C-alpha cells in the first residue's frame, strides 16, 4: 500500500461537512415572568412583567433595588440532590431549561451516536453567587472551609459542562462570552458545529447574578436604573429611559441539522436563516455603531431583503444614547416606522447572556402563533425615535414568517440573527 492509503486507513473516519440548514426543534425557558415555555409565553402575550424588588438578598442599601427573578423556583423539585452542592443558582435554572428543551424536541439523548450531540452556551458572569459564598467562607473561616466545587461552579463554561455531563452530550462543546450578545453568538457557533458534522447542539443562554457581588459589578457599569417603580424603571425608547433592570434566566434551544431533523420526523419551530456579528468602533472615535451593519450582514447571510422581515426584536438598552443608536440602525435598514419593533425583555429585565436567546424563543413562537408580543410600560417615544413599536397589547398578524433579533453586549459587541418559518 502507498503511504497516503495507509494514512487514510489509520485515520478515524471524519463526518462530511453538512450542506443543509439548521433548525430549532426544542425550547426551554426559565424567565422572571414564567417558569416553563408555555407559562412564560402566555404571560408575555398578556403583557405581564416579572420585575419586582430584589428578593434573593437585601438590596435596600444599594442604588438599584429592582430585578427580574424567576418566580416559584425550587431547585430541589427539579435538580437531583447530588447536584445541589456543586451548582450555582443560574446553573440550576439552565439545567431545568435544558431538560424542557430536550423533552420538547423529542430527542432521546441515550439513543444518539456517541459524539453526534454537543453543547454551546453563552455566559457573562458564571456562577457569581456560588463564588461569593465561597469567598466569604475563605475570608471569614479559612481555606479549609471553601468547597472543592468552587474550582468549576463559578466558571463561565459551567453551564455547558453540567448540561453535557447530565445528558451525555459528548460532541463539540464550548461557551461564548460576549455579554448581552452572547445568546446569539452561541447559537451561531452551534450552527458552525452542525456544518462541521454534528447532528444536534444544545445552545442558548441562561444567566444571572442577583447577589451582592454581582450587583456591585453591574452597578459599576453605570447602566442600571435606580428607579423604584417596577413599571417605569426599564422603559427603552421612552422619553423617560434612564437605564435597565437586571434579571435572571433565559432560554435553552435545541438546534439540529435540518436533514437529521427531517429524517427523525421532528417538529420544527423555525430555521436559523442568517447571522452576523460586528464590533463598535473604539470609544471616542465618533464612528457609527456596528449594529446596522450586523443587521444587514445577517439578512445577506439569510439571502433575504429587508422587506421580508415581519418583526424586529430590539436589544433595548434602556439608555437614551444607546436606544437612539439602535433606533437609528433599525431606521437605516427599514426606514422610519418601516417594520414592527418589539422588546418583550421589558417584562423580564435584561438577562445578560440569557436575554438574546429568550428573544430567539419569542421570535420562534411569534412565527408559530402569528402574533407579536408587546413592549410594556413604554408610553411616549423619545424625540427623534421613529419606530413602529408594538406597545399596549400583543399585535396579531395574518402570518409571521421572518424575524430579526438584535443584541448588544457591553464592550462593543453586536449580533443579529434571522429566524424564519420552517
Coordinates of C-alpha atoms in Angstrom, one line a residue:
X1 CA 0.0 0.0 0.0
X2 CA 1.1 3.6 -0.6
X3 CA 1.7 5.8 2.4
X4 CA -1.3 8.0 1.7
X5 CA -3.6 5.0 1.6
X6 CA -2.1 3.8 4.9
X7 CA -2.7 7.2 6.5
X8 CA -6.3 7.3 5.3
X9 CA -6.9 3.7 6.6
X10 CA -5.4 4.5 10.0
X11 CA -7.2 7.9 10.5
X12 CA -10.6 7.9 12.2
X13 CA -13.5 8.5 9.9
X14 CA -14.5 12.2 9.7
X15 CA -18.1 13.2 9.2
X16 CA -18.7 15.0 5.9
X17 CA -19.5 18.8 6.2
X18 CA -23.2 19.5 6.3
X19 CA -24.8 21.4 3.5
X20 CA -28.4 21.6 4.8
X21 CA -29.7 24.2 7.2
X22 CA -30.0 24.5 11.0
X23 CA -33.5 24.2 12.6
X24 CA -34.9 24.8 16.1
X25 CA -36.7 21.8 17.5
X26 CA -36.9 22.4 21.2
X27 CA -37.4 25.4 23.6
X28 CA -36.9 25.5 27.3
X29 CA -37.4 28.7 29.3
X30 CA -36.8 30.0 32.8
X31 CA -37.9 33.7 33.0
X32 CA -38.9 36.3 35.5
X33 CA -42.5 36.2 34.2
X34 CA -42.8 32.5 33.8
X35 CA -41.2 29.2 34.6
X36 CA -41.5 27.0 31.6
X37 CA -42.0 27.9 27.9
X38 CA -45.8 28.0 27.7
X39 CA -46.3 29.8 31.1
X40 CA -43.7 32.4 30.1
X41 CA -45.2 32.8 26.6
X42 CA -48.8 33.2 27.9
X43 CA -47.6 35.8 30.4
X44 CA -45.6 37.6 27.7
X45 CA -48.6 37.9 25.4
X46 CA -50.7 39.2 28.2
X47 CA -48.1 41.8 28.9
X48 CA -47.4 40.6 32.5
X49 CA -44.0 41.6 33.8
X50 CA -41.8 40.0 36.4
X51 CA -39.9 43.0 37.7
X52 CA -40.1 43.3 41.5
X53 CA -38.0 44.4 44.5
X54 CA -35.0 42.1 44.9
X55 CA -35.7 39.0 47.0
X56 CA -32.6 37.0 46.7
X57 CA -30.7 39.4 49.0
X58 CA -31.3 42.6 50.9
X59 CA -30.8 45.3 48.2
X60 CA -32.2 48.2 50.3
X61 CA -28.8 49.8 50.8
X62 CA -28.0 49.8 47.0
X63 CA -28.9 52.5 44.5
X64 CA -30.7 49.9 42.4
X65 CA -33.4 47.8 44.1
X66 CA -35.4 46.0 41.4
X67 CA -34.7 42.8 39.5
X68 CA -36.4 40.2 37.3
X69 CA -36.2 37.0 39.3
X70 CA -37.7 33.6 38.2
X71 CA -40.8 33.0 40.3
X72 CA -41.6 29.9 42.2
X73 CA -38.3 28.2 41.5
X74 CA -37.5 25.4 44.0
X75 CA -34.3 23.8 42.9
X76 CA -35.0 20.7 45.0
X77 CA -38.1 20.0 42.9
X78 CA -36.1 20.0 39.6
X79 CA -32.5 19.1 40.3
X80 CA -31.0 15.8 41.6
X81 CA -29.9 16.3 45.2
X82 CA -26.3 15.3 44.3
X83 CA -26.1 18.3 42.0
X84 CA -27.3 20.9 44.5
X85 CA -23.9 21.3 46.4
X86 CA -22.0 21.8 43.2
X87 CA -24.2 24.2 41.2
X88 CA -24.9 27.9 41.3
X89 CA -28.5 29.2 41.1
X90 CA -28.1 30.2 37.4
X91 CA -26.7 26.7 36.5
X92 CA -29.8 25.1 38.1
X93 CA -32.0 27.3 36.0
X94 CA -30.1 26.3 32.9
X95 CA -30.4 22.6 33.8
X96 CA -34.2 23.0 34.1
X97 CA -34.5 24.9 30.8
X98 CA -32.3 22.2 29.1
X99 CA -34.5 19.4 30.3
X100 CA -37.6 21.1 29.0
X101 CA -35.9 21.9 25.6
X102 CA -34.8 18.3 25.1
X103 CA -38.2 16.9 26.2
X104 CA -39.8 19.4 23.8
X105 CA -37.6 18.3 20.9
X106 CA -38.4 14.6 21.4
X107 CA -34.7 13.6 21.3
X108 CA -33.6 10.6 23.3
X109 CA -30.0 11.5 24.0
X110 CA -29.2 8.0 25.1
X111 CA -30.0 6.8 21.6
X112 CA -27.8 9.3 19.8
X113 CA -24.5 8.3 18.3
X114 CA -21.8 9.0 20.9
X115 CA -20.4 12.2 19.5
X116 CA -23.4 13.4 17.5
X117 CA -24.6 16.0 20.0
X118 CA -22.8 18.8 21.9
X119 CA -23.5 21.9 23.9
X120 CA -22.7 25.6 23.2
X121 CA -24.0 28.1 25.7
X122 CA -23.4 31.8 26.5
X123 CA -22.4 33.3 29.8
X124 CA -21.5 36.7 31.1
X125 CA -20.5 36.1 34.7
X126 CA -20.6 32.3 35.5
X127 CA -21.7 31.3 39.0
X128 CA -21.3 34.6 40.8
X129 CA -23.5 33.7 43.8
X130 CA -21.6 30.5 44.3
X131 CA -18.3 32.3 44.1
X132 CA -19.3 35.0 46.5
X133 CA -20.4 32.4 49.1
X134 CA -17.1 30.5 48.9
X135 CA -15.0 33.7 49.0
X136 CA -16.9 34.7 52.1
X137 CA -16.0 31.4 53.7
X138 CA -12.4 31.9 52.7
X139 CA -12.2 35.3 54.2
X140 CA -14.1 34.6 57.4
X141 CA -13.2 30.9 58.2
X142 CA -10.2 29.9 56.1
X143 CA -9.3 27.9 53.0
X144 CA -10.4 24.6 54.5
X145 CA -14.0 25.8 54.5
X146 CA -14.1 26.5 50.8
X147 CA -16.0 24.0 48.7
X148 CA -14.0 21.9 46.3
X149 CA -16.7 22.7 43.7
X150 CA -15.6 26.3 43.7
X151 CA -12.9 25.1 41.2
X152 CA -15.6 25.0 38.5
X153 CA -19.0 26.1 39.8
X154 CA -18.2 29.8 39.3
X155 CA -16.7 29.4 35.8
X156 CA -18.1 30.8 32.6
X157 CA -18.3 27.3 31.0
X158 CA -20.0 25.6 33.9
X159 CA -23.5 25.5 32.3
X160 CA -22.1 23.8 29.2
X161 CA -20.2 21.4 31.3
X162 CA -23.1 20.4 33.6
X163 CA -25.5 20.1 30.7
X164 CA -23.0 17.9 28.8
X165 CA -22.4 15.6 31.7
X166 CA -26.1 15.3 32.8
X167 CA -27.3 14.5 29.3
X168 CA -24.2 12.6 28.0
X169 CA -23.6 15.1 25.2
X170 CA -20.0 14.4 24.3
X171 CA -19.8 16.2 20.9
X172 CA -18.4 19.7 20.3
X173 CA -19.0 22.0 23.2
X174 CA -18.0 25.4 24.4
X175 CA -19.1 28.8 25.8
X176 CA -19.3 32.2 24.3
X177 CA -18.7 35.3 26.5
X178 CA -19.9 38.5 24.8
X179 CA -22.4 39.7 27.5
X180 CA -25.8 40.6 26.0
X181 CA -24.8 39.5 22.5
X182 CA -23.9 36.0 23.8
X183 CA -27.2 34.4 23.3
X184 CA -27.0 34.9 19.5
X185 CA -23.3 34.2 19.3
X186 CA -23.7 30.8 21.0
X187 CA -26.4 29.8 18.5
X188 CA -24.2 30.9 15.6
X189 CA -21.4 28.7 17.0
X190 CA -23.9 25.9 17.3
X191 CA -24.7 26.3 13.6
X192 CA -21.0 26.1 12.8
X193 CA -20.7 22.8 14.6
X194 CA -23.7 21.4 12.7
X195 CA -22.0 22.4 9.5
X196 CA -18.9 20.5 10.6
X197 CA -20.8 17.3 11.0
X198 CA -22.7 17.3 14.3
X199 CA -26.3 16.4 14.3
X200 CA -27.6 18.2 17.4
X201 CA -26.4 21.1 19.5
X202 CA -28.0 22.3 22.8
X203 CA -27.5 26.0 22.8
X204 CA -28.7 29.4 24.0
X205 CA -28.0 31.0 27.4
X206 CA -29.3 31.2 30.9
X207 CA -27.6 33.8 33.1
X208 CA -28.0 35.9 36.2
X209 CA -26.0 37.4 39.0
X210 CA -28.6 38.6 41.5
X211 CA -26.4 38.7 44.5
X212 CA -24.4 41.4 46.3
X213 CA -21.1 40.7 44.4
X214 CA -22.9 40.5 41.1
X215 CA -25.0 43.6 41.9
X216 CA -21.9 45.7 42.7
X217 CA -20.3 44.6 39.4
X218 CA -23.4 45.6 37.5
X219 CA -23.7 49.0 39.3
X220 CA -20.1 49.7 38.3
X221 CA -21.2 49.6 34.6
X222 CA -23.4 52.6 35.2
X223 CA -26.3 51.2 33.2
X224 CA -28.7 50.1 35.9
X225 CA -31.9 52.1 36.6
X226 CA -32.2 53.4 40.1
X227 CA -36.0 53.9 39.9
X228 CA -38.0 52.1 42.5
X229 CA -41.1 51.9 40.3
X230 CA -41.3 48.5 38.6
X231 CA -43.4 50.0 35.8
X232 CA -41.1 52.9 35.0
X233 CA -37.6 51.6 35.9
X234 CA -36.9 50.0 32.5
X235 CA -38.5 51.8 29.6
X236 CA -36.3 51.6 26.4
X237 CA -37.0 54.1 23.6
X238 CA -39.2 56.0 26.1
X239 CA -38.6 59.7 26.8
X240 CA -38.1 58.6 30.5
X241 CA -35.5 56.0 29.8
X242 CA -32.7 56.1 32.4
X243 CA -31.2 52.6 32.5
X244 CA -32.2 48.9 32.7
X245 CA -33.3 46.5 35.3
X246 CA -31.2 43.3 35.5
X247 CA -32.7 39.9 35.7
X248 CA -32.0 36.2 35.7
X249 CA -33.0 33.4 33.3
X250 CA -33.1 32.9 29.6
X251 CA -33.7 30.1 27.1
X252 CA -32.1 26.9 26.0
X253 CA -32.7 25.8 22.5
X254 CA -32.2 22.6 20.6
X255 CA -30.6 23.3 17.2
X256 CA -30.5 20.4 14.7
X257 CA -29.1 19.7 11.3
X258 CA -32.2 20.1 9.1
X259 CA -31.7 16.8 7.2
X260 CA -31.2 14.9 10.5
X261 CA -34.4 16.6 12.0
X262 CA -36.5 15.7 8.9
X263 CA -35.3 12.1 8.9
X264 CA -36.4 11.6 12.5
X265 CA -39.7 13.4 11.9
X266 CA -39.0 16.3 14.3
X267 CA -41.5 19.1 14.8
X268 CA -39.6 22.3 13.7
X269 CA -40.2 25.8 15.1
X270 CA -38.1 27.6 12.5
X271 CA -34.8 27.9 10.8
X272 CA -31.7 29.9 11.8
X273 CA -31.6 31.6 8.4
X274 CA -28.9 34.2 9.0
X275 CA -26.4 35.6 11.5
X276 CA -23.7 38.2 11.7
X277 CA -21.6 39.8 14.4
X278 CA -19.7 43.2 14.4
X279 CA -17.9 45.4 16.8
X280 CA -18.4 49.0 17.6
X281 CA -15.6 51.5 16.8
X282 CA -13.2 52.4 19.6
X283 CA -14.9 54.8 22.1
X284 CA -14.2 58.4 21.3
X285 CA -13.6 58.0 17.6
X286 CA -17.1 59.1 16.7
X287 CA -17.8 56.2 14.4
X288 CA -21.3 54.6 13.8
X289 CA -22.4 51.7 15.9
X290 CA -21.8 48.4 14.2
X291 CA -25.4 47.3 14.9
X292 CA -26.8 48.4 11.5
X293 CA -24.0 46.5 9.7
X294 CA -24.7 43.4 11.8
X295 CA -28.4 43.5 10.7
X296 CA -27.5 44.0 7.1
X297 CA -25.0 41.2 7.1
X298 CA -27.4 38.8 8.8
X299 CA -30.0 39.5 6.2
X300 CA -27.4 39.0 3.5
X301 CA -26.4 35.7 5.1
X302 CA -30.1 34.7 5.0
X303 CA -30.4 35.7 1.4
X304 CA -33.4 37.9 2.3
X305 CA -34.3 41.5 1.5
X306 CA -35.3 43.8 4.4
X307 CA -38.9 43.8 3.1
X308 CA -39.1 40.1 4.1
X309 CA -38.8 40.9 7.8
X310 CA -42.1 40.9 9.7
X311 CA -40.7 42.0 13.1
X312 CA -37.5 43.1 14.8
X313 CA -36.8 42.1 18.4
X314 CA -34.8 45.0 19.7
X315 CA -31.8 44.9 22.1
X316 CA -33.5 47.7 24.0
X317 CA -30.7 49.0 26.3
X318 CA -32.8 51.5 28.1
X319 CA -30.3 54.3 28.0
X320 CA -31.1 57.3 25.8
X321 CA -27.9 57.3 23.7
X322 CA -27.9 53.5 23.2
X323 CA -31.6 53.5 22.4
X324 CA -31.1 56.2 19.8
X325 CA -28.2 54.4 18.2
X326 CA -30.3 51.2 17.9
X327 CA -33.3 53.2 16.6
X328 CA -31.1 54.9 14.0
X329 CA -29.7 51.5 13.0
X330 CA -33.2 50.0 12.6
X331 CA -34.5 53.1 10.7
X332 CA -31.4 53.0 8.4
X333 CA -32.2 49.4 7.4
X334 CA -36.0 49.5 7.2
X335 CA -36.9 53.2 7.0
X336 CA -39.0 55.3 9.6
X337 CA -41.7 53.0 11.1
X338 CA -40.8 50.6 8.3
X339 CA -41.2 47.4 10.4
X340 CA -42.9 46.4 13.7
X341 CA -40.3 46.5 16.6
X342 CA -40.8 44.9 20.0
X343 CA -38.8 44.5 23.2
X344 CA -40.5 41.8 25.4
X345 CA -37.5 42.0 27.7
X346 CA -39.3 45.0 29.3
X347 CA -41.2 42.3 31.1
X348 CA -38.1 40.4 32.4
X349 CA -35.3 43.0 32.6
X350 CA -32.1 42.4 30.8
X351 CA -30.8 38.9 31.4
X352 CA -27.2 39.4 30.2
X353 CA -26.3 36.4 28.1
X354 CA -29.8 34.9 28.6
X355 CA -31.7 37.8 27.0
X356 CA -31.0 37.3 23.3
X357 CA -31.7 33.5 23.5
X358 CA -35.0 34.4 25.2
X359 CA -35.8 36.8 22.3
X360 CA -35.0 34.0 19.9
X361 CA -37.5 31.8 21.7
X362 CA -40.1 34.6 21.4
X363 CA -39.3 35.0 17.7
X364 CA -39.9 31.3 17.1
X365 CA -43.2 31.4 19.0
X366 CA -44.3 34.5 17.2
X367 CA -43.8 32.6 13.9
X368 CA -45.7 29.6 15.3
X369 CA -48.7 31.7 16.6
X370 CA -48.7 34.7 14.2
X371 CA -48.5 37.2 16.9
X372 CA -46.1 39.9 18.1
X373 CA -45.5 40.3 21.9
X374 CA -45.8 43.8 23.3
X375 CA -43.3 46.2 24.7
X376 CA -44.7 47.1 28.1
X377 CA -44.5 50.3 30.1
X378 CA -43.3 52.5 27.1
X379 CA -45.8 55.3 26.7
X380 CA -44.1 58.1 24.9
X381 CA -41.2 57.5 22.5
X382 CA -38.2 59.8 22.9
X383 CA -38.0 62.7 20.4
X384 CA -36.4 61.7 17.1
X385 CA -37.0 58.0 17.5
X386 CA -39.3 56.8 14.7
X387 CA -40.1 53.2 15.4
X388 CA -43.3 51.2 14.9
X389 CA -43.1 49.9 18.5
X390 CA -45.6 47.2 19.5
X391 CA -46.9 48.7 22.7
X392 CA -50.0 48.2 24.9
X393 CA -51.1 44.7 23.8
X394 CA -49.8 41.9 21.6
X395 CA -50.3 42.5 17.9
X396 CA -51.9 39.7 15.8
X397 CA -50.7 39.2 12.3
X398 CA -52.1 37.2 9.4
X399 CA -48.7 35.4 9.5
X400 CA -45.2 35.9 10.8
X401 CA -42.6 34.3 8.5
X402 CA -39.3 36.1 9.4
X403 CA -37.9 37.8 12.5
X404 CA -34.7 39.7 13.0
X405 CA -33.3 39.6 16.6
X406 CA -30.7 42.2 17.6
X407 CA -28.4 42.0 20.6
X408 CA -25.6 44.1 22.0
X409 CA -23.0 43.4 24.7
X410 CA -21.2 45.8 26.9
X411 CA -17.8 46.5 25.4
X412 CA -18.9 46.9 21.8
X413 CA -20.3 43.5 20.8
X414 CA -23.2 43.5 18.3
X415 CA -25.0 40.4 16.9
X416 CA -28.0 39.9 14.7
X417 CA -29.9 36.7 13.8
X418 CA -32.6 36.0 11.3
X419 CA -35.1 33.2 12.1
X420 CA -37.6 32.1 9.5
X421 CA -40.6 29.8 9.3
X422 CA -39.9 26.1 8.5

